[in-house]
Structures are given as C-alpha cells and as structure tokens.
C-alpha cells in the first residue's frame, strides 16, 4: 500500500452578502485596494456602498500656521467609518512657489484665496483642484463668496478705502471674466462681511442672511436683481442663526436664548418659498450643547452643510464638534466628535465634501495625496 500525502484544503472564497457585509465595516479609504482585487470584489464593494453602508459626506479641515499662510496639513472626518484621516500633500496647495494668501471659506463646500493680484477657488470634494482667476476689481478682505451654477459671486467685505462696501462682482467660469452687479441692499451696510453674514445657494439664487437678525435677501444670478427682505429667524427666542441647505431644503441652525446664556441649538427647515414659514427638524441633546459651551459660552457657531449632514462647532471650543445626520428628512441623529485637527498655533478652515469613491481613487492615483488613518 502506497502512502499518500494529505493535500492542504483550499480556503473557500467569500461571496455575495457575506463579502458585502465585511466591506461595510472597512473604512472607505481602505476599500480602494479592494476594488482592484477582482471584478467580483469590485462589484461587492459597489453593492456594499449602495445597499449596506452608504458613503456619507466628509468634514474637511485645513490648518494654517499663524505666522505664515501656507497650508501645512489637512484632516478629514468620515462619518460612515467614524474615523479621522490625515491628508498629506506632496505638492503645494496651489502650484506656485510663492507664499499663498490665507485660505478662507464663506460657503460650506467652497474654499478660496484672495489677494490684490489673484483670486483662486476650489470646488471639488477633496479640494485637489484650484481655479485661478484675476482678482476682483474691488479689493476685499472678508467677502461673501459662493458658487451659483457656473458663476462665483463675490460680495461685500470691501476694504475701508473702497467707495462701495456693498459691491458685488460675478466671475463667469466659462468666459473667465468678471461682471459688475447691483450692490447689496443698503440695510446690510453695517454687516456686509462674511463674519456677520451667512450665505447659501438655492437654484440660481444666492441668499445672504444677517446672522443676528435673520434678515435675508436673495440675489438672482440670471436677472442680476435683489429681492427681499425676508425674515429667516425661526422665532424671537433665536438670537443667532446660520442658513444652509439640508436634504435639499433651505434650512436654519439657530442658537436659542441670548448671548451668554444659550439654552438650546435647533434646526429648522423652510416649508416652501421664502416667507412661507418654518418647521422644526430637531434639537441638539442638552449634553452636547454643554460640550460645545466647553465651560464658558458660545463665541459664534460655525456650520457646514453637506447633503443630509450638519457639522457644528463653537469657535471658542476648537476641540469639540457636533455632527447631525438627518434621516428621512425629519429624524435627527446627533453625535459628539473630538476634533483631531486641533493643533496649538494654527488657524482652522472648515468645509464639507460630498466625497465619492471616484474622488478617492483619483486622489490616490494622482499621487498628490496620501491618506493616513488617525
């Protein structure tokens, strides 16, 4: 009798629902290599993201030193994976050797820099691409900036020596030319900078809201006309409000109480047209309001709106963030998150990104970015 060697058994391949379930627990950035294993794995990743645990918008934080304005690093929070990533750049933020101007944002998904000689802005989800344009005709220090269709509107925030502090200019990305528009309404003269004004975009209209009063005007980029005023303060108990778009609806985040005594932070949605009334979406849990206070009070609230998500922070408490996901249009799921981008001696710029797998694959393949899990 001839002895035979026992052959090792081959491991059974993982298929179908089991593979999709496994992928649902893998951080989004780590799914990139899985897409290239085989056609079956690529399909399983796609199915897992579509049916098991979908991709969610990211919060992106750029940090700059206080001594120079060059961006030194950036971080991203992925709500799907409940994970922070450090994004290492292998090329300058903007492909120039000279030092860039401070990066700013006044709209949730747009970043920009402005100087007397140049205006640059970034619109893509991971802010890999920067568009360069001539500077606006009016020199500004803290303008309102928003993309509306194929145009970028720059309003207010003019320097003291400029004749019109309410000047509005529109940059057409197709013709690459600036157009002078009708100035902002006179009622906003004392608060025309982004420090005091909240801006959001609905269709072809840019809405500007005075944060303390809720007074709102709408600028139509097709007719080049202003309409208003409208009142977007939900009720008299709200003393500070920030507008945005949430789940496709015009929405407001408001501080309830008074300066020095914030009792609540709430979200509302506008029912229909401007002036048609508002409905409450949700109220931040009390323990999270206290975390945002951080033992002191609110300076101002910075809000980033992307898709079904709202990211909120107290500018006086940099280490604490609150994330709200709106489910089915009216159910709020709140989460308190520690800010992994906090670093003494730096300023932070917050924006949102509707990140998709295509964006991450392009970023990885371009070798312009390396993503490290925190």
CSV table of C-alpha atoms in Angstrom, one decimal:
chain,number,residue,atom,x,y,z
A,1,UNK,CA,0.0,0.0,0.0
A,2,UNK,CA,1.4,3.3,-1.1
A,3,UNK,CA,1.1,6.2,1.4
A,4,UNK,CA,-0.2,9.5,0.1
A,5,UNK,CA,0.4,13.0,1.4
A,6,UNK,CA,-2.5,15.0,2.6
A,7,UNK,CA,-3.0,18.0,0.4
A,8,UNK,CA,-3.9,21.2,2.2
A,9,UNK,CA,-7.5,22.2,1.6
A,10,UNK,CA,-8.1,25.4,-0.3
A,11,UNK,CA,-10.0,28.1,1.5
A,12,UNK,CA,-13.4,28.6,0.3
A,13,UNK,CA,-13.8,32.0,-1.4
A,14,UNK,CA,-16.1,34.6,0.2
A,15,UNK,CA,-19.0,35.5,-2.0
A,16,UNK,CA,-22.2,37.6,-2.0
A,17,UNK,CA,-23.8,39.0,1.1
A,18,UNK,CA,-21.0,37.9,3.4
A,19,UNK,CA,-18.4,39.9,1.4
A,20,UNK,CA,-20.7,42.9,1.2
A,21,UNK,CA,-21.2,42.8,5.0
A,22,UNK,CA,-17.4,42.6,5.6
A,23,UNK,CA,-16.8,45.6,3.3
A,24,UNK,CA,-19.4,47.6,5.2
A,25,UNK,CA,-17.1,47.5,8.2
A,26,UNK,CA,-14.0,48.6,6.3
A,27,UNK,CA,-13.1,52.4,6.3
A,28,UNK,CA,-13.8,54.0,3.0
A,29,UNK,CA,-10.2,54.9,2.1
A,30,UNK,CA,-9.2,51.2,2.7
A,31,UNK,CA,-11.7,50.0,0.2
A,32,UNK,CA,-9.7,51.5,-2.6
A,33,UNK,CA,-7.3,48.5,-3.0
A,34,UNK,CA,-10.3,46.0,-2.7
A,35,UNK,CA,-11.8,47.4,-5.8
A,36,UNK,CA,-8.8,46.2,-7.8
A,37,UNK,CA,-8.6,42.6,-6.5
A,38,UNK,CA,-11.1,41.2,-9.0
A,39,UNK,CA,-14.3,42.1,-10.8
A,40,UNK,CA,-16.3,40.3,-8.2
A,41,UNK,CA,-14.7,42.2,-5.4
A,42,UNK,CA,-15.3,45.5,-7.2
A,43,UNK,CA,-19.0,44.7,-7.6
A,44,UNK,CA,-19.2,43.7,-4.0
A,45,UNK,CA,-17.7,47.0,-2.8
A,46,UNK,CA,-20.1,48.9,-5.0
A,47,UNK,CA,-23.1,46.9,-3.8
A,48,UNK,CA,-22.0,47.3,-0.1
A,49,UNK,CA,-21.7,51.1,-0.5
A,50,UNK,CA,-25.1,51.3,-2.2
A,51,UNK,CA,-27.1,48.9,-0.1
A,52,UNK,CA,-25.4,48.1,3.2
A,53,UNK,CA,-23.5,51.2,4.4
A,54,UNK,CA,-23.5,54.1,2.0
A,55,UNK,CA,-20.9,56.8,1.6
A,56,UNK,CA,-21.5,59.9,3.7
A,57,UNK,CA,-20.2,63.5,3.2
A,58,UNK,CA,-16.9,64.3,4.8
A,59,UNK,CA,-15.9,67.2,7.0
A,60,UNK,CA,-12.6,68.6,5.8
A,61,UNK,CA,-10.4,70.9,7.9
A,62,UNK,CA,-7.4,72.7,6.6
A,63,UNK,CA,-4.9,74.1,9.1
A,64,UNK,CA,-2.5,77.0,8.6
A,65,UNK,CA,0.1,78.4,10.9
A,66,UNK,CA,-0.4,81.8,12.5
A,67,UNK,CA,3.0,83.0,11.3
A,68,UNK,CA,2.7,82.2,7.6
A,69,UNK,CA,-0.3,81.5,5.5
A,70,UNK,CA,0.9,78.3,3.7
A,71,UNK,CA,-1.4,75.3,4.3
A,72,UNK,CA,0.6,72.8,6.3
A,73,UNK,CA,-1.8,69.9,6.6
A,74,UNK,CA,-5.4,68.9,6.4
A,75,UNK,CA,-7.7,66.4,8.1
A,76,UNK,CA,-11.0,64.8,7.2
A,77,UNK,CA,-13.7,63.2,9.2
A,78,UNK,CA,-15.6,60.3,7.5
A,79,UNK,CA,-19.0,59.8,9.3
A,80,UNK,CA,-19.5,56.5,7.5
A,81,UNK,CA,-16.4,55.0,9.1
A,82,UNK,CA,-16.5,57.2,12.3
A,83,UNK,CA,-12.8,57.8,11.5
A,84,UNK,CA,-10.4,60.7,11.1
A,85,UNK,CA,-7.8,60.8,8.3
A,86,UNK,CA,-4.7,62.9,8.0
A,87,UNK,CA,-4.2,64.0,4.4
A,88,UNK,CA,-0.6,64.5,3.4
A,89,UNK,CA,0.0,66.7,0.4
A,90,UNK,CA,3.0,66.0,-1.8
A,91,UNK,CA,2.5,69.2,-3.9
A,92,UNK,CA,1.8,72.8,-2.8
A,93,UNK,CA,-1.9,73.7,-2.4
A,94,UNK,CA,-1.6,75.9,-5.4
A,95,UNK,CA,1.1,75.2,-7.9
A,96,UNK,CA,3.2,78.3,-7.3
A,97,UNK,CA,6.4,78.8,-5.5
A,98,UNK,CA,5.5,82.0,-3.7
A,99,UNK,CA,3.6,82.0,-0.4
A,100,UNK,CA,-0.2,81.9,-0.9
A,101,UNK,CA,-2.8,84.1,0.8
A,102,UNK,CA,-4.9,82.8,3.7
A,103,UNK,CA,-7.4,80.1,2.7
A,104,UNK,CA,-10.9,81.1,3.5
A,105,UNK,CA,-14.5,79.8,3.2
A,106,UNK,CA,-17.9,81.5,3.5
A,107,UNK,CA,-19.9,78.7,1.9
A,108,UNK,CA,-19.9,75.1,3.1
A,109,UNK,CA,-18.2,73.5,0.1
A,110,UNK,CA,-16.1,76.3,-1.4
A,111,UNK,CA,-12.6,77.3,-0.5
A,112,UNK,CA,-10.9,80.5,-1.8
A,113,UNK,CA,-7.9,82.8,-1.5
A,114,UNK,CA,-7.9,86.4,-2.5
A,115,UNK,CA,-5.1,89.0,-3.0
A,116,UNK,CA,-4.7,92.2,-5.0
A,117,UNK,CA,-3.4,90.2,-7.9
A,118,UNK,CA,-5.3,86.9,-7.9
A,119,UNK,CA,-8.4,85.1,-6.9
A,120,UNK,CA,-8.3,81.3,-6.6
A,121,UNK,CA,-11.1,78.9,-5.5
A,122,UNK,CA,-11.6,75.2,-5.1
A,123,UNK,CA,-15.0,73.4,-5.6
A,124,UNK,CA,-14.2,69.6,-5.8
A,125,UNK,CA,-15.0,67.3,-2.9
A,126,UNK,CA,-11.3,66.8,-1.8
A,127,UNK,CA,-10.1,70.2,-3.0
A,128,UNK,CA,-7.5,68.8,-5.2
A,129,UNK,CA,-8.1,71.3,-8.0
A,130,UNK,CA,-7.8,75.1,-7.7
A,131,UNK,CA,-9.1,77.5,-10.3
A,132,UNK,CA,-7.1,80.7,-10.8
A,133,UNK,CA,-8.6,84.0,-11.9
A,134,UNK,CA,-7.7,87.7,-11.9
A,135,UNK,CA,-8.6,89.5,-8.7
A,136,UNK,CA,-12.0,91.2,-8.5
A,137,UNK,CA,-11.9,94.9,-9.4
A,138,UNK,CA,-12.9,95.8,-5.8
A,139,UNK,CA,-10.2,94.9,-3.1
A,140,UNK,CA,-11.8,92.9,-0.3
A,141,UNK,CA,-10.7,91.4,3.0
A,142,UNK,CA,-13.7,89.3,4.2
A,143,UNK,CA,-16.2,88.9,1.3
A,144,UNK,CA,-19.1,86.6,0.9
A,145,UNK,CA,-18.2,84.0,-1.8
A,146,UNK,CA,-20.5,81.4,-3.3
A,147,UNK,CA,-20.7,79.3,-6.4
A,148,UNK,CA,-24.1,79.6,-8.2
A,149,UNK,CA,-24.3,77.5,-11.3
A,150,UNK,CA,-21.2,78.2,-13.5
A,151,UNK,CA,-20.6,81.5,-11.7
A,152,UNK,CA,-18.8,82.5,-8.5
A,153,UNK,CA,-20.3,85.5,-6.7
A,154,UNK,CA,-18.1,87.8,-4.5
A,155,UNK,CA,-20.0,90.3,-2.4
A,156,UNK,CA,-19.3,92.8,0.3
A,157,UNK,CA,-16.3,92.6,2.6
A,158,UNK,CA,-14.6,95.6,0.9
A,159,UNK,CA,-11.7,97.5,2.3
A,160,UNK,CA,-12.4,100.8,4.0
A,161,UNK,CA,-10.8,102.8,1.3
A,162,UNK,CA,-13.2,101.4,-1.4
A,163,UNK,CA,-16.1,103.6,-2.4
A,164,UNK,CA,-18.8,100.9,-2.2
A,165,UNK,CA,-18.6,98.4,0.8
A,166,UNK,CA,-21.6,96.6,-0.7
A,167,UNK,CA,-20.1,96.0,-4.1
A,168,UNK,CA,-21.0,92.7,-5.9
A,169,UNK,CA,-19.0,91.1,-8.7
A,170,UNK,CA,-19.6,87.9,-10.5
A,171,UNK,CA,-16.9,85.6,-12.1
A,172,UNK,CA,-18.1,83.6,-15.1
A,173,UNK,CA,-16.1,80.4,-15.2
A,174,UNK,CA,-17.0,79.8,-18.8
A,175,UNK,CA,-16.0,83.3,-20.2
A,176,UNK,CA,-13.3,83.7,-17.4
A,177,UNK,CA,-14.5,87.3,-17.0
A,178,UNK,CA,-15.7,89.5,-14.1
A,179,UNK,CA,-19.1,91.2,-14.3
A,180,UNK,CA,-20.1,94.1,-12.0
A,181,UNK,CA,-23.6,93.6,-10.5
A,182,UNK,CA,-26.0,95.6,-8.5
A,183,UNK,CA,-24.7,96.3,-5.0
A,184,UNK,CA,-26.1,94.5,-1.9
A,185,UNK,CA,-29.1,96.1,-0.2
A,186,UNK,CA,-28.3,99.2,1.9
A,187,UNK,CA,-29.8,97.5,5.0
A,188,UNK,CA,-26.7,95.2,5.1
A,189,UNK,CA,-24.2,98.1,5.0
A,190,UNK,CA,-23.1,97.7,8.7
A,191,UNK,CA,-22.8,93.9,8.3
A,192,UNK,CA,-21.6,93.1,4.8
A,193,UNK,CA,-18.7,90.8,5.6
A,194,UNK,CA,-18.8,87.0,6.0
A,195,UNK,CA,-18.2,87.4,9.7
A,196,UNK,CA,-21.8,88.7,10.1
A,197,UNK,CA,-23.5,87.2,7.0
A,198,UNK,CA,-24.5,83.6,6.3
A,199,UNK,CA,-24.7,82.6,2.7
A,200,UNK,CA,-26.4,79.7,0.9
A,201,UNK,CA,-27.4,78.8,-2.6
A,202,UNK,CA,-30.8,77.6,-3.8
A,203,UNK,CA,-31.0,77.1,-7.5
A,204,UNK,CA,-29.9,80.3,-9.3
A,205,UNK,CA,-30.2,82.4,-6.2
A,206,UNK,CA,-27.7,83.3,-3.6
A,207,UNK,CA,-29.2,84.0,-0.2
A,208,UNK,CA,-27.5,86.2,2.3
A,209,UNK,CA,-28.7,86.3,5.9
A,210,UNK,CA,-27.7,88.7,8.7
A,211,UNK,CA,-26.8,86.2,11.5
A,212,UNK,CA,-28.1,88.2,14.4
A,213,UNK,CA,-31.5,89.4,13.0
A,214,UNK,CA,-32.3,86.7,10.4
A,215,UNK,CA,-32.9,89.4,7.8
A,216,UNK,CA,-32.4,87.8,4.4
A,217,UNK,CA,-32.1,89.0,0.8
A,218,UNK,CA,-32.0,86.9,-2.4
A,219,UNK,CA,-29.7,87.6,-5.4
A,220,UNK,CA,-30.7,86.1,-8.7
A,221,UNK,CA,-27.7,85.5,-10.8
A,222,UNK,CA,-29.7,85.3,-14.0
A,223,UNK,CA,-31.7,88.6,-13.7
A,224,UNK,CA,-28.9,90.2,-11.6
A,225,UNK,CA,-31.6,91.5,-9.1
A,226,UNK,CA,-32.0,91.5,-5.4
A,227,UNK,CA,-35.3,90.6,-3.6
A,228,UNK,CA,-36.3,90.9,0.0
A,229,UNK,CA,-36.1,91.4,2.8
A,230,UNK,CA,-37.4,88.1,4.2
A,231,UNK,CA,-37.3,87.0,7.9
A,232,UNK,CA,-35.5,83.7,8.4
A,233,UNK,CA,-35.3,83.9,12.2
A,234,UNK,CA,-37.5,81.0,13.2
A,235,UNK,CA,-38.9,82.8,16.3
A,236,UNK,CA,-38.0,85.5,18.8
A,237,UNK,CA,-36.1,83.2,21.1
A,238,UNK,CA,-33.4,82.7,18.4
A,239,UNK,CA,-30.7,85.4,18.6
A,240,UNK,CA,-28.2,83.9,16.2
A,241,UNK,CA,-28.9,81.9,13.0
A,242,UNK,CA,-26.9,80.4,10.1
A,243,UNK,CA,-28.6,79.2,6.9
A,244,UNK,CA,-27.8,76.3,4.6
A,245,UNK,CA,-29.3,73.5,2.5
A,246,UNK,CA,-30.2,70.3,4.3
A,247,UNK,CA,-31.6,67.3,2.5
A,248,UNK,CA,-32.4,69.6,-0.5
A,249,UNK,CA,-34.3,72.1,1.7
A,250,UNK,CA,-33.4,75.6,2.8
A,251,UNK,CA,-32.6,75.3,6.5
A,252,UNK,CA,-31.6,77.3,9.5
A,253,UNK,CA,-29.4,76.4,12.5
A,254,UNK,CA,-30.2,78.7,15.5
A,255,UNK,CA,-29.0,79.5,19.0
A,256,UNK,CA,-31.9,79.7,21.4
A,257,UNK,CA,-31.7,82.1,24.4
A,258,UNK,CA,-29.4,85.1,24.5
A,259,UNK,CA,-25.7,85.9,24.2
A,260,UNK,CA,-24.1,84.5,27.3
A,261,UNK,CA,-27.0,82.1,28.1
A,262,UNK,CA,-27.5,79.6,25.2
A,263,UNK,CA,-30.3,77.2,26.2
A,264,UNK,CA,-30.6,75.2,23.0
A,265,UNK,CA,-29.3,74.7,19.5
A,266,UNK,CA,-32.0,73.8,16.9
A,267,UNK,CA,-32.5,73.1,13.3
A,268,UNK,CA,-35.4,74.3,11.1
A,269,UNK,CA,-36.4,73.8,7.5
A,270,UNK,CA,-38.3,76.4,5.4
A,271,UNK,CA,-41.6,74.9,4.3
A,272,UNK,CA,-41.7,76.2,0.8
A,273,UNK,CA,-40.9,79.6,-0.7
A,274,UNK,CA,-39.1,82.3,1.3
A,275,UNK,CA,-41.5,83.8,3.8
A,276,UNK,CA,-43.8,80.7,3.8
A,277,UNK,CA,-43.0,79.6,7.3
A,278,UNK,CA,-40.6,77.1,9.0
A,279,UNK,CA,-40.8,73.8,10.7
A,280,UNK,CA,-38.5,72.5,13.4
A,281,UNK,CA,-36.4,69.5,12.4
A,282,UNK,CA,-34.5,68.8,15.6
A,283,UNK,CA,-33.0,69.9,18.8
A,284,UNK,CA,-29.4,69.2,19.9
A,285,UNK,CA,-29.2,67.0,23.0
A,286,UNK,CA,-28.5,69.0,26.1
A,287,UNK,CA,-25.3,67.2,27.0
A,288,UNK,CA,-23.9,68.1,23.5
A,289,UNK,CA,-24.9,71.8,24.0
A,290,UNK,CA,-22.9,71.7,27.2
A,291,UNK,CA,-19.9,70.2,25.5
A,292,UNK,CA,-20.0,72.9,22.8
A,293,UNK,CA,-20.1,75.5,25.6
A,294,UNK,CA,-16.9,74.0,27.0
A,295,UNK,CA,-17.3,75.5,30.4
A,296,UNK,CA,-17.7,79.0,29.0
A,297,UNK,CA,-20.1,80.2,26.3
A,298,UNK,CA,-20.6,80.5,22.6
A,299,UNK,CA,-18.5,82.9,20.6
A,300,UNK,CA,-20.2,82.1,17.3
A,301,UNK,CA,-21.4,78.9,15.7
A,302,UNK,CA,-19.7,77.8,12.5
A,303,UNK,CA,-21.9,75.4,10.5
A,304,UNK,CA,-21.0,73.2,7.5
A,305,UNK,CA,-24.0,71.8,5.5
A,306,UNK,CA,-23.4,68.9,3.1
A,307,UNK,CA,-26.2,66.6,1.8
A,308,UNK,CA,-28.1,65.2,4.9
A,309,UNK,CA,-25.3,66.3,7.3
A,310,UNK,CA,-24.7,69.3,9.5
A,311,UNK,CA,-21.4,69.8,11.2
A,312,UNK,CA,-21.4,72.4,14.0
A,313,UNK,CA,-18.7,73.9,16.2
A,314,UNK,CA,-18.3,76.7,18.8
A,315,UNK,CA,-15.5,78.9,17.6
A,316,UNK,CA,-14.3,79.3,21.2
A,317,UNK,CA,-14.1,75.5,21.8
A,318,UNK,CA,-12.0,74.1,18.9
A,319,UNK,CA,-11.6,70.6,20.2
A,320,UNK,CA,-15.3,69.8,20.2
A,321,UNK,CA,-17.6,69.1,17.2
A,322,UNK,CA,-21.2,68.0,16.9
A,323,UNK,CA,-22.4,66.1,13.8
A,324,UNK,CA,-26.1,65.8,12.9
A,325,UNK,CA,-27.4,63.4,10.2
A,326,UNK,CA,-31.0,63.9,9.1
A,327,UNK,CA,-32.7,60.6,8.3
A,328,UNK,CA,-35.8,60.5,6.1
A,329,UNK,CA,-35.9,64.3,6.1
A,330,UNK,CA,-37.1,64.8,9.7
A,331,UNK,CA,-35.3,62.5,12.1
A,332,UNK,CA,-32.0,63.8,13.6
A,333,UNK,CA,-29.2,61.6,14.7
A,334,UNK,CA,-26.7,63.6,16.8
A,335,UNK,CA,-23.1,62.6,17.6
A,336,UNK,CA,-20.3,64.4,19.5
A,337,UNK,CA,-16.9,64.1,17.9
A,338,UNK,CA,-13.5,65.2,19.2
A,339,UNK,CA,-11.6,67.4,16.6
A,340,UNK,CA,-8.5,65.5,15.6
A,341,UNK,CA,-7.2,68.6,13.7
A,342,UNK,CA,-6.7,70.7,16.8
A,343,UNK,CA,-3.1,71.9,17.0
A,344,UNK,CA,-1.9,74.9,19.0
A,345,UNK,CA,-0.7,77.9,17.0
A,346,UNK,CA,-2.8,77.2,13.9
A,347,UNK,CA,-6.0,78.5,12.4
A,348,UNK,CA,-8.5,76.0,11.0
A,349,UNK,CA,-10.7,76.4,7.9
A,350,UNK,CA,-13.8,74.1,7.8
A,351,UNK,CA,-15.6,72.9,4.7
A,352,UNK,CA,-17.6,69.9,3.5
A,353,UNK,CA,-17.0,67.5,0.7
A,354,UNK,CA,-19.6,65.2,-1.0
A,355,UNK,CA,-16.8,62.6,-1.4
A,356,UNK,CA,-17.4,59.6,-3.7
A,357,UNK,CA,-15.2,56.6,-4.5
A,358,UNK,CA,-14.2,58.2,-7.8
A,359,UNK,CA,-12.8,61.2,-5.9
A,360,UNK,CA,-10.7,59.0,-3.6
A,361,UNK,CA,-9.4,56.8,-6.5
A,362,UNK,CA,-8.4,59.9,-8.4
A,363,UNK,CA,-6.6,61.4,-5.4
A,364,UNK,CA,-4.7,58.1,-4.7
A,365,UNK,CA,-3.8,57.5,-8.3
A,366,UNK,CA,-2.7,61.1,-8.8
A,367,UNK,CA,-0.1,60.7,-6.0
A,368,UNK,CA,-0.9,64.2,-4.9
A,369,UNK,CA,-2.3,63.0,-1.6
A,370,UNK,CA,-1.6,60.2,0.9
A,371,UNK,CA,-4.4,59.3,3.4
A,372,UNK,CA,-3.4,58.1,6.9
A,373,UNK,CA,-5.9,56.8,9.4
A,374,UNK,CA,-5.7,58.6,12.7
